[in-house]
PDB file of C-alpha atoms in Angstrom:
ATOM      1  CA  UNK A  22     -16.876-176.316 -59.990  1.00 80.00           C
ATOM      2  CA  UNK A  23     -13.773-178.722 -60.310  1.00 90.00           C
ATOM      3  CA  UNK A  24     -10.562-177.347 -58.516  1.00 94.00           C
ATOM      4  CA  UNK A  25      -8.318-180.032 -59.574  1.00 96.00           C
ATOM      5  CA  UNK A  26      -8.559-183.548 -61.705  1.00 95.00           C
ATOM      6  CA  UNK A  27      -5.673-186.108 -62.319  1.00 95.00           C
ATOM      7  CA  UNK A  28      -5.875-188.921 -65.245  1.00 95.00           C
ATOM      8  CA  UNK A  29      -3.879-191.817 -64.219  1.00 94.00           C
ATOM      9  CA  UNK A  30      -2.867-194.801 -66.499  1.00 92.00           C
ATOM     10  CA  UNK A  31      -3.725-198.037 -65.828  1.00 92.00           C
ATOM     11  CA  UNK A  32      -0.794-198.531 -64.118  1.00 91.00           C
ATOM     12  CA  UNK A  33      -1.337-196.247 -61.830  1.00 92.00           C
ATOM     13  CA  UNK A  34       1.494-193.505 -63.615  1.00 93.00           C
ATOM     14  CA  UNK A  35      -0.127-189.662 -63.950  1.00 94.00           C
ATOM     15  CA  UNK A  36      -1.061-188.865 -67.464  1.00 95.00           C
ATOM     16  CA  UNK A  37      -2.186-185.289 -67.507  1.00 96.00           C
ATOM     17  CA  UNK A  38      -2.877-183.234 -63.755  1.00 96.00           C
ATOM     18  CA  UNK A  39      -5.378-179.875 -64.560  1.00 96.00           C
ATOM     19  CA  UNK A  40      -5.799-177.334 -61.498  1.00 96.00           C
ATOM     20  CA  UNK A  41      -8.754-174.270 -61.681  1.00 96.00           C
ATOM     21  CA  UNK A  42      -8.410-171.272 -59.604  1.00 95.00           C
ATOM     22  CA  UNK A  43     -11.335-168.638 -59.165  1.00 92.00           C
ATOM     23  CA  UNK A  44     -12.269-165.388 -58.468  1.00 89.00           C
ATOM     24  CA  UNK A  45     -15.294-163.514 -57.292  1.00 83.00           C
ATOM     25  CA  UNK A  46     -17.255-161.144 -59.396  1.00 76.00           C
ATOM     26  CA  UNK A  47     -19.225-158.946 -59.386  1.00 70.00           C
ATOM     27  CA  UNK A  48     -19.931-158.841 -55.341  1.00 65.00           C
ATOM     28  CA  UNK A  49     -22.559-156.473 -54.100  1.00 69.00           C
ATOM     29  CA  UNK A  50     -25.490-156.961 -51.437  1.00 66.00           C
ATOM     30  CA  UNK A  51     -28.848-155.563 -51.807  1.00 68.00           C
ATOM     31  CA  UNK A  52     -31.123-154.465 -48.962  1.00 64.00           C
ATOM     32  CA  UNK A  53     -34.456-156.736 -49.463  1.00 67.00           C
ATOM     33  CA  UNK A  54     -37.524-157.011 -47.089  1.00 70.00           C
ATOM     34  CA  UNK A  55     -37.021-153.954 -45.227  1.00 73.00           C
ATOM     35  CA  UNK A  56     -39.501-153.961 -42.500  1.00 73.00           C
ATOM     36  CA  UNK A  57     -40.422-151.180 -39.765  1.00 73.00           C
ATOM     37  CA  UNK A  58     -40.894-152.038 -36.192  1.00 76.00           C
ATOM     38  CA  UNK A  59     -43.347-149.241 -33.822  1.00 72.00           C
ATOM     39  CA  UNK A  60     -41.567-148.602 -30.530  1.00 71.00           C
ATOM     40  CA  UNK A  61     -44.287-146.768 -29.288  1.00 68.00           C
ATOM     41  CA  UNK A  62     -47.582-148.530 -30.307  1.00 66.00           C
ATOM     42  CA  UNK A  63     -50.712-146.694 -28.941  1.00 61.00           C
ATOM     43  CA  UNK A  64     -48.729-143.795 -28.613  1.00 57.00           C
ATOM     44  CA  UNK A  65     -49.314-142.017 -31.922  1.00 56.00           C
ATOM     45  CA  UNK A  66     -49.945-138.791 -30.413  1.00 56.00           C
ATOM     46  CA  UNK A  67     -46.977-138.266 -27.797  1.00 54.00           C
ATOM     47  CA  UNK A  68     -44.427-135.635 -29.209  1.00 57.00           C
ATOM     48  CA  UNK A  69     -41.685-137.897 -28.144  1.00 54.00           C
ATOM     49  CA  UNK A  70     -42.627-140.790 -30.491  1.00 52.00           C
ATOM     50  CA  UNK A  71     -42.830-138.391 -33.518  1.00 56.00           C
ATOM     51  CA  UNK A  72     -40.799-138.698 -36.525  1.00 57.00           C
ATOM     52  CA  UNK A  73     -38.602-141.066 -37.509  1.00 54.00           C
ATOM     53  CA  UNK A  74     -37.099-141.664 -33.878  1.00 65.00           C
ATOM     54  CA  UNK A  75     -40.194-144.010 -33.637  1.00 68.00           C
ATOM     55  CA  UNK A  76     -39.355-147.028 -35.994  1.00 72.00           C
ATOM     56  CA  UNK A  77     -36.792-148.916 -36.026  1.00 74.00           C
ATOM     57  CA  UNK A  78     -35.919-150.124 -40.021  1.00 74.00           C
ATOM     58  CA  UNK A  79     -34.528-153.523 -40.591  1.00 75.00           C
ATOM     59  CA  UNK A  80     -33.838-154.800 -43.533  1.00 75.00           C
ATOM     60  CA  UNK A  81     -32.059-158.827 -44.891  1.00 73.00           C
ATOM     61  CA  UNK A  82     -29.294-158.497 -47.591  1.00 74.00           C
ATOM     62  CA  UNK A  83     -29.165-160.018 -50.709  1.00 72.00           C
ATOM     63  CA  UNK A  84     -25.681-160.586 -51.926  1.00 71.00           C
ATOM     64  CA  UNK A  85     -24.875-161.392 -55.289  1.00 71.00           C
ATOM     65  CA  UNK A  86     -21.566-162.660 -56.623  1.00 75.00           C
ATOM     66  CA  UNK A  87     -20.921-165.385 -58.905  1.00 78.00           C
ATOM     67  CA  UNK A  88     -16.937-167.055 -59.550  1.00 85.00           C
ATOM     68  CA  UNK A  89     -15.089-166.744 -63.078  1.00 88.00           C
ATOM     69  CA  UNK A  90     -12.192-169.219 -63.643  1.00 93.00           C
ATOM     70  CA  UNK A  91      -8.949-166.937 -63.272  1.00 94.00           C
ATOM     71  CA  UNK A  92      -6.441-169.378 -63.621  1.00 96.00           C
ATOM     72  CA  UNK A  93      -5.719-172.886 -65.360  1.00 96.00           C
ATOM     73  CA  UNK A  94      -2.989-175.151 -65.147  1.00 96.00           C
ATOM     74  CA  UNK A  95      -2.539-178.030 -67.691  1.00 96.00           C
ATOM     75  CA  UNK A  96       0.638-180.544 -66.330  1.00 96.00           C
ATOM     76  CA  UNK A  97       1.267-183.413 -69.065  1.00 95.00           C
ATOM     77  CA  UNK A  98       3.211-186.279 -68.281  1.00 95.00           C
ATOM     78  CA  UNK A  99       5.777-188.502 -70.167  1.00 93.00           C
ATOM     79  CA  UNK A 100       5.245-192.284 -70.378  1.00 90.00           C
ATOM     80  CA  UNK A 101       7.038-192.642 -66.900  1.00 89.00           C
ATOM     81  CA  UNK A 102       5.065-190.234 -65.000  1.00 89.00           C
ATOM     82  CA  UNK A 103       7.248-187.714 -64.985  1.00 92.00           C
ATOM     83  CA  UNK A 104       6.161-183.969 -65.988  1.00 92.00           C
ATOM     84  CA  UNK A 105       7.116-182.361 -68.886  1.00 92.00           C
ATOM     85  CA  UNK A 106       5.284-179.564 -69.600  1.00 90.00           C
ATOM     86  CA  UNK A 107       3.081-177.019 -67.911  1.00 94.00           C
ATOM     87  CA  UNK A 108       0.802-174.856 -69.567  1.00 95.00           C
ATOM     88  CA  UNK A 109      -1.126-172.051 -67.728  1.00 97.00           C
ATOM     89  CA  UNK A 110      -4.023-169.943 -68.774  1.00 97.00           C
ATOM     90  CA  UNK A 111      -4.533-166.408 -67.094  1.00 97.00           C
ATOM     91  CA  UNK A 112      -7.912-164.740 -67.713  1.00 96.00           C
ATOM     92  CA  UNK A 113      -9.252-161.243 -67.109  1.00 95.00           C
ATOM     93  CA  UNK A 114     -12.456-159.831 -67.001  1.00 92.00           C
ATOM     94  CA  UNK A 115     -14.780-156.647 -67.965  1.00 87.00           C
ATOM     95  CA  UNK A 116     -15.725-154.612 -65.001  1.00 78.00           C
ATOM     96  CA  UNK A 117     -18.948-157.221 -64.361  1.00 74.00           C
ATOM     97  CA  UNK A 118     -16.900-159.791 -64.549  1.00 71.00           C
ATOM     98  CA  UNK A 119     -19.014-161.659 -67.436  1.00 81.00           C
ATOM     99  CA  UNK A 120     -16.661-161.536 -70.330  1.00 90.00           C
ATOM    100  CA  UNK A 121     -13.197-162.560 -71.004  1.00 94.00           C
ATOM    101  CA  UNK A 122     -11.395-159.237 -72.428  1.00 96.00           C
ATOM    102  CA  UNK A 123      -7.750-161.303 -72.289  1.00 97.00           C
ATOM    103  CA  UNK A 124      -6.638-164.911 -72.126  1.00 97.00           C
ATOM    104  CA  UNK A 125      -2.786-165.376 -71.638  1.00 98.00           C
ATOM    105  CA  UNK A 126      -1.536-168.789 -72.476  1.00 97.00           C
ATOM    106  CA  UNK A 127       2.094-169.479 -71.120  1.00 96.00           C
ATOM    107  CA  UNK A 128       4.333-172.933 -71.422  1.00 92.00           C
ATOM    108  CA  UNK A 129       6.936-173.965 -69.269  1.00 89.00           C
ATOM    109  CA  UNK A 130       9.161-173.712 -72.065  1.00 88.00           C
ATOM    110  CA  UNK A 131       8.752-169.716 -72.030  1.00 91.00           C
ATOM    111  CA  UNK A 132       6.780-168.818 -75.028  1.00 93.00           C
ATOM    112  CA  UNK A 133       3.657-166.501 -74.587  1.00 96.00           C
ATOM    113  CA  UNK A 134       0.225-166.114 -76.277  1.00 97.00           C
ATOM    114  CA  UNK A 135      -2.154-163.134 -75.439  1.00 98.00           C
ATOM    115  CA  UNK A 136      -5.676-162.887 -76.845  1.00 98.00           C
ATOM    116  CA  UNK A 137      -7.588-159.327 -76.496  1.00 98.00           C
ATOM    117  CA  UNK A 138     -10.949-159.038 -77.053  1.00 98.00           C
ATOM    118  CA  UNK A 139     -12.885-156.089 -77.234  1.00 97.00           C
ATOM    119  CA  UNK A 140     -16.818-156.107 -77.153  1.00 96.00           C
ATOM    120  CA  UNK A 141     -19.278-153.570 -78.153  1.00 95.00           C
ATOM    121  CA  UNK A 142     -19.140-151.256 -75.279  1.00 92.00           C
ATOM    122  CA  UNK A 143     -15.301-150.489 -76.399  1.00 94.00           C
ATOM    123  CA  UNK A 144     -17.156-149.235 -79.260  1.00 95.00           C
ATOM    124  CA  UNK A 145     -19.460-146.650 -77.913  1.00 93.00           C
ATOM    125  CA  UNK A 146     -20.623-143.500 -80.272  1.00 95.00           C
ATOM    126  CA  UNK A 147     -20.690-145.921 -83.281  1.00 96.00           C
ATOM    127  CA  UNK A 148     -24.582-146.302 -84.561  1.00 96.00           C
ATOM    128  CA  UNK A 149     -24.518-150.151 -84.563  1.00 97.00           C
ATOM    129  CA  UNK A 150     -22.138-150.635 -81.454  1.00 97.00           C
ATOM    130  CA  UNK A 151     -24.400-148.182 -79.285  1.00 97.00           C
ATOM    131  CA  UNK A 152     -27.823-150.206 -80.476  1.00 97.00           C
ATOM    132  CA  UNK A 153     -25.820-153.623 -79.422  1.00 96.00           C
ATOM    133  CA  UNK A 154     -25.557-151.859 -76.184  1.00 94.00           C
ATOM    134  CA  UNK A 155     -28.848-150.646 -75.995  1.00 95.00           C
ATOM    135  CA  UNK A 156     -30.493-154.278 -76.539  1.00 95.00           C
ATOM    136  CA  UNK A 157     -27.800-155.562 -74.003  1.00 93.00           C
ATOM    137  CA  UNK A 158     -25.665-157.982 -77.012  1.00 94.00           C
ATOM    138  CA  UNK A 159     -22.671-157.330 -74.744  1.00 91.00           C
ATOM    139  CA  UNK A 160     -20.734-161.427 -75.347  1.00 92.00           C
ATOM    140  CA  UNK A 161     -20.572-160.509 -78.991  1.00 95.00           C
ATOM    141  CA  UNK A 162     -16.538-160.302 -79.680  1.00 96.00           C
ATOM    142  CA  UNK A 163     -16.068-157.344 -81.880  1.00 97.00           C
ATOM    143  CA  UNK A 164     -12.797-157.068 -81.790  1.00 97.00           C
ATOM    144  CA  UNK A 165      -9.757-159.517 -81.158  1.00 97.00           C
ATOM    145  CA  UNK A 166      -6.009-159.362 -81.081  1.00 97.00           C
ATOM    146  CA  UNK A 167      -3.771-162.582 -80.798  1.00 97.00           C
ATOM    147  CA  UNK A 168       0.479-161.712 -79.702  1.00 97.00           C
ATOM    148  CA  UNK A 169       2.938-164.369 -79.684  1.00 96.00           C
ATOM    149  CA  UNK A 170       5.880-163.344 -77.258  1.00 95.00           C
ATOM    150  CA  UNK A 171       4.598-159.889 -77.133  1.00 94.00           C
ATOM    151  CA  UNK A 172       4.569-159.319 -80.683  1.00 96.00           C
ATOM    152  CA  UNK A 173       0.994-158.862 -82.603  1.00 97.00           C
ATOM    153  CA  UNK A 174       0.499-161.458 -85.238  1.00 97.00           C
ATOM    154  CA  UNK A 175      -3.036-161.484 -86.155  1.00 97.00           C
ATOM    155  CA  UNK A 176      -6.169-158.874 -86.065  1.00 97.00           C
ATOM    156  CA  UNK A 177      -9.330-159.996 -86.310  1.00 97.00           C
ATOM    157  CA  UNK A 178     -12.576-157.641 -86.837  1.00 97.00           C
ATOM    158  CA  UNK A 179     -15.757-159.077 -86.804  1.00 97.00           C
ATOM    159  CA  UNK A 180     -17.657-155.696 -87.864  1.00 97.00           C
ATOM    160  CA  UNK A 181     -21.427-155.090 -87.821  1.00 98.00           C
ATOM    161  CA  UNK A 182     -24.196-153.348 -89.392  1.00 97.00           C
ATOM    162  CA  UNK A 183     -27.953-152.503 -88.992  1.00 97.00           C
ATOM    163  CA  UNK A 184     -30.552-154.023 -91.305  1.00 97.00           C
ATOM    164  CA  UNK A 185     -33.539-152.954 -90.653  1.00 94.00           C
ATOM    165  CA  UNK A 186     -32.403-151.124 -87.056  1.00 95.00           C
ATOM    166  CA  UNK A 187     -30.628-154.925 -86.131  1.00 96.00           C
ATOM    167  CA  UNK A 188     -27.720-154.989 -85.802  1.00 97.00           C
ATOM    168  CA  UNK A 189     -26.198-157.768 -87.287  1.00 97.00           C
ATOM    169  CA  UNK A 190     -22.247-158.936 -88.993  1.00 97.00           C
ATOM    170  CA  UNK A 191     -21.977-156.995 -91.680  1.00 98.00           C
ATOM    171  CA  UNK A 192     -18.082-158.087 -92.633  1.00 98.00           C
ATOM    172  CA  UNK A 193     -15.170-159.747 -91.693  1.00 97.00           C
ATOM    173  CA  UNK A 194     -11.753-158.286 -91.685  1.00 97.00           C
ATOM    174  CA  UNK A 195      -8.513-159.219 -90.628  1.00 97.00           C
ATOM    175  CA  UNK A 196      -4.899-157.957 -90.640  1.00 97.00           C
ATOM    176  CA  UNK A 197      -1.801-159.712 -90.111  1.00 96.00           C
ATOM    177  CA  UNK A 198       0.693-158.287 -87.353  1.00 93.00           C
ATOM    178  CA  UNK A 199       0.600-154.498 -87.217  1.00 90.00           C
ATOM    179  CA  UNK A 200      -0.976-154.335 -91.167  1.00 93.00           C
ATOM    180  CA  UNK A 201      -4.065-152.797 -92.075  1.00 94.00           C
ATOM    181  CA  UNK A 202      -7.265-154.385 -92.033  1.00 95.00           C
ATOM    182  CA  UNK A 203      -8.321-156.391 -95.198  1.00 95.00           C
ATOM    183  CA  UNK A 204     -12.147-157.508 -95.847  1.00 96.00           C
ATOM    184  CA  UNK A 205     -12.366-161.340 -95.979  1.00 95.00           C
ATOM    185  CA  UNK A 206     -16.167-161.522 -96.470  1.00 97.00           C
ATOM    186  CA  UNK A 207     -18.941-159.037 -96.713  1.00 98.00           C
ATOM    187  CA  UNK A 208     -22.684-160.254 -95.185  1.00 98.00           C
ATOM    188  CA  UNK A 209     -24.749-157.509 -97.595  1.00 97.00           C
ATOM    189  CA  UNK A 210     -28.269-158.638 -96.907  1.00 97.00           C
ATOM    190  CA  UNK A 211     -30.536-160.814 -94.185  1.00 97.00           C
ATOM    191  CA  UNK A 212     -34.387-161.482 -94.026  1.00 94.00           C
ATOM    192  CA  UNK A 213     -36.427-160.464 -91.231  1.00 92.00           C
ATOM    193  CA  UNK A 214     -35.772-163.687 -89.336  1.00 93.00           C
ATOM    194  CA  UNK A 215     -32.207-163.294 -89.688  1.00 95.00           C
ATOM    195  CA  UNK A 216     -31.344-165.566 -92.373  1.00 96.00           C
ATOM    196  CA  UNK A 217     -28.212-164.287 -94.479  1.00 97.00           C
ATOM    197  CA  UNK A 218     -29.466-163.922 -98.064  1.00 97.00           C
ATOM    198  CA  UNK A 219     -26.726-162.553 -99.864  1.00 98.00           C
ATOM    199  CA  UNK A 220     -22.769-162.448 -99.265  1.00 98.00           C
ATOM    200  CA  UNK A 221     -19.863-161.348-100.887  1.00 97.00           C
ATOM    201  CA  UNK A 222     -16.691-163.149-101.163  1.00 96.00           C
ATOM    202  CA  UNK A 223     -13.112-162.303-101.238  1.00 94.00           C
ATOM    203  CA  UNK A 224     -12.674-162.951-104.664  1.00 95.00           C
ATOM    204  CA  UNK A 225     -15.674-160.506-105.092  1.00 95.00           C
ATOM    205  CA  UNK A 226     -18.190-163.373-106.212  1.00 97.00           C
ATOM    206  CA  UNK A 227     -21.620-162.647-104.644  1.00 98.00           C
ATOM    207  CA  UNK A 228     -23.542-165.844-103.318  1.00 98.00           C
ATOM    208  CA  UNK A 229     -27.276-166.012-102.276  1.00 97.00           C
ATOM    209  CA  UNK A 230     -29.310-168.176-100.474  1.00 96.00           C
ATOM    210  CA  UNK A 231     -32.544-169.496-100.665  1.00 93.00           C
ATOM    211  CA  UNK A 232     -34.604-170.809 -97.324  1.00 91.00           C
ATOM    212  CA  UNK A 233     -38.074-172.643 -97.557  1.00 88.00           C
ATOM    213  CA  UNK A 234     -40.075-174.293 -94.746  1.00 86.00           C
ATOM    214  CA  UNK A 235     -40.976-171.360 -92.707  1.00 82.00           C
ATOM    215  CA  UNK A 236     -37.630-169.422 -93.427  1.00 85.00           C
ATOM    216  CA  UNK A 237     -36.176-172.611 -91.197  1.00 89.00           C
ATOM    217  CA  UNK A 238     -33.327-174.148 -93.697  1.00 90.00           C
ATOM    218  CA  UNK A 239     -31.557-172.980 -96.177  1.00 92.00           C
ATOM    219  CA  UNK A 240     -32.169-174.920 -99.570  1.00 90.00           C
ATOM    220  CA  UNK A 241     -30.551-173.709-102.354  1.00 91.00           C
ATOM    221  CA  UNK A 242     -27.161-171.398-102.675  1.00 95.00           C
ATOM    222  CA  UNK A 243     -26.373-169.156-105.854  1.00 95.00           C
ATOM    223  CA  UNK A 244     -22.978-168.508-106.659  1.00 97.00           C
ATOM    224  CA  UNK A 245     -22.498-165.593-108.874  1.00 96.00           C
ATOM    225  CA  UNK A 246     -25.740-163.838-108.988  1.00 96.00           C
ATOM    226  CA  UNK A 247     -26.920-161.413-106.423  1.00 97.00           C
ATOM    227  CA  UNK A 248     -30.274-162.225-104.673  1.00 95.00           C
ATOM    228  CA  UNK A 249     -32.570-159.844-106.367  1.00 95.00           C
ATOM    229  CA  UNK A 250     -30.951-160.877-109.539  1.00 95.00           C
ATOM    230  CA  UNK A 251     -32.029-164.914-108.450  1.00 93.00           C
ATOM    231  CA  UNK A 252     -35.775-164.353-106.947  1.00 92.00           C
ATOM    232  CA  UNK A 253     -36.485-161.999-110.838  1.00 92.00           C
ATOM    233  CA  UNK A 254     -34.915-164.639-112.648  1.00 91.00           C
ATOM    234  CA  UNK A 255     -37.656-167.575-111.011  1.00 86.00           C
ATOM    235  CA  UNK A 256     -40.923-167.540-111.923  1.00 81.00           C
ATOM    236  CA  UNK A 257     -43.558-166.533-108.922  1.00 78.00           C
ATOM    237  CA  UNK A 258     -45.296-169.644-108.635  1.00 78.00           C
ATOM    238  CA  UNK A 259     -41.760-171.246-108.255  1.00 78.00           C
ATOM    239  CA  UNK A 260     -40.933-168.828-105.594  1.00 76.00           C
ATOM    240  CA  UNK A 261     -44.224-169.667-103.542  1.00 76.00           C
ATOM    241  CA  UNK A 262     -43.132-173.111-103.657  1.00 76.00           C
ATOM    242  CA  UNK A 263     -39.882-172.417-102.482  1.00 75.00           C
ATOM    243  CA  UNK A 264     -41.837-170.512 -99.704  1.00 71.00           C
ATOM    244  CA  UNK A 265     -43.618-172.646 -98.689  1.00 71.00           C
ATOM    245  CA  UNK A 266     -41.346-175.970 -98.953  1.00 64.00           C
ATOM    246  CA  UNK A 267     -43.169-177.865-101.676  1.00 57.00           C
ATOM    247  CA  UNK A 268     -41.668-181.171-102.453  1.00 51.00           C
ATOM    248  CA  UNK A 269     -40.438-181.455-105.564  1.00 47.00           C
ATOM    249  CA  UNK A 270     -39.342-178.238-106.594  1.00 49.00           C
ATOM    250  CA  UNK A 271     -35.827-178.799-107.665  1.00 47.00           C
TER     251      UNK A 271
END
């Protein structure tokens, strides 16, 4: 992984310096190919070789650790080469040390951005956040909060749902600064594959979707109608061939 990279002009004047630091996460050692070795072989009868006094149990560790970028320094550079501003990027992790739960963004100028994110194990004892972590979707942001100098300017939601017992986005909501949380879209219905059928806008207007060629691309959208209302208003020969991506249907 890069610790530090410089872009230089042609002139041979720095443009823009970047500088990683790391961390460790996640360190533990395992005990693998434990073995046994018989101090007393041929002796399986004496009294003093009984037990476990007899062996002698060995084993080579495994350790297991991997590094997470913890810090990032941007330095930009004016025509002359001469800095003139540093930004720097903080990160902090979940107790694994997989996801990002904040990224602080500072300038040399003073100002101050802080992004929170929350996952689905913040969540647990809600249905659909307790199957996520059940079938291990754990680097799904649920959650996120964005502060500017300390003060909270924009919420973010990305809420889900279960169709079918998978869990999947059922809405989007966001709220500016300490407001309440307003719905910006509404996902109301997917097919087995996972292909959003049917949505609801802010402005309340429902659009559906139709997908052909093995449920692989979408090939029509329906503004207006909901998607039961679209598949009864087509004819079922049209549908098969919708289906089953005949060319020509239009």
């Amino acid at each position: 992984k890069p610790i530090e990279r410089l872009q230089v002009s042609a002139d041979g004047k720095n443009m823009q310096k970047q500088k990683w630091e790391y961390t460790l996460k996640n360190t533990a050692s395992v005990m693998l190919n434990a073995f046994a070795t018989d101090l007393a072989q041929g002796s399986a009868n004496h009294s003093a070789f009984l037990g476990t006094k007899r062996y002698r149990i060995q084993a080579y560790p495994f350790y297991q650790e991997w590094s997470a970028v913890s810090e990032e320094q941007v330095t930009e550079y004016d025509s002359d080469g001469t800095p003139t501003v540093t930004r720097c990027t903080q990160y902090e992790y979940d107790a694994e040390g997989k996801q990002p739960t904040a990224i602080t963004q500072s300038t040399s100028g003073g100002s101050t951005k802080k992004t929170t994110i929350s996952y689905a194990d913040a969540f647990k004892g809600t249905g659909v956040y307790d199957r996520m972590y059940s079938l291990n979707m754990l680097d799904y942001p649920v959650e996120t909060v964005e502060q500017q100098d300390g003060e909270t300017v924009l919420k973010s939601k990305n809420e889900y749902a279960l169709f079918d017992n998978v869990p999947r986005p059922g809405s989007i909501r966001q709220a500016k600064g300490n407001g309440s949380y307003e719905t910006r879209m509404q996902y109301t219905r997917y097919d087995s594959d996972g292909n959003l059928l049917e949505l609801v806008r802010p402005d309340r207007v429902t659009v559906s979707y139709l997908w052909s060629y093995k449920n692989y691309y979408p090939v029509a959208q329906v503004e207006g109608m909901a998607y039961d209302d679209v598949m009864n208003a087509l004819t079922p020969s049209y549908v098969s061939s919708i289906n089953n991506g005949i060319e020509g249907v239009t």
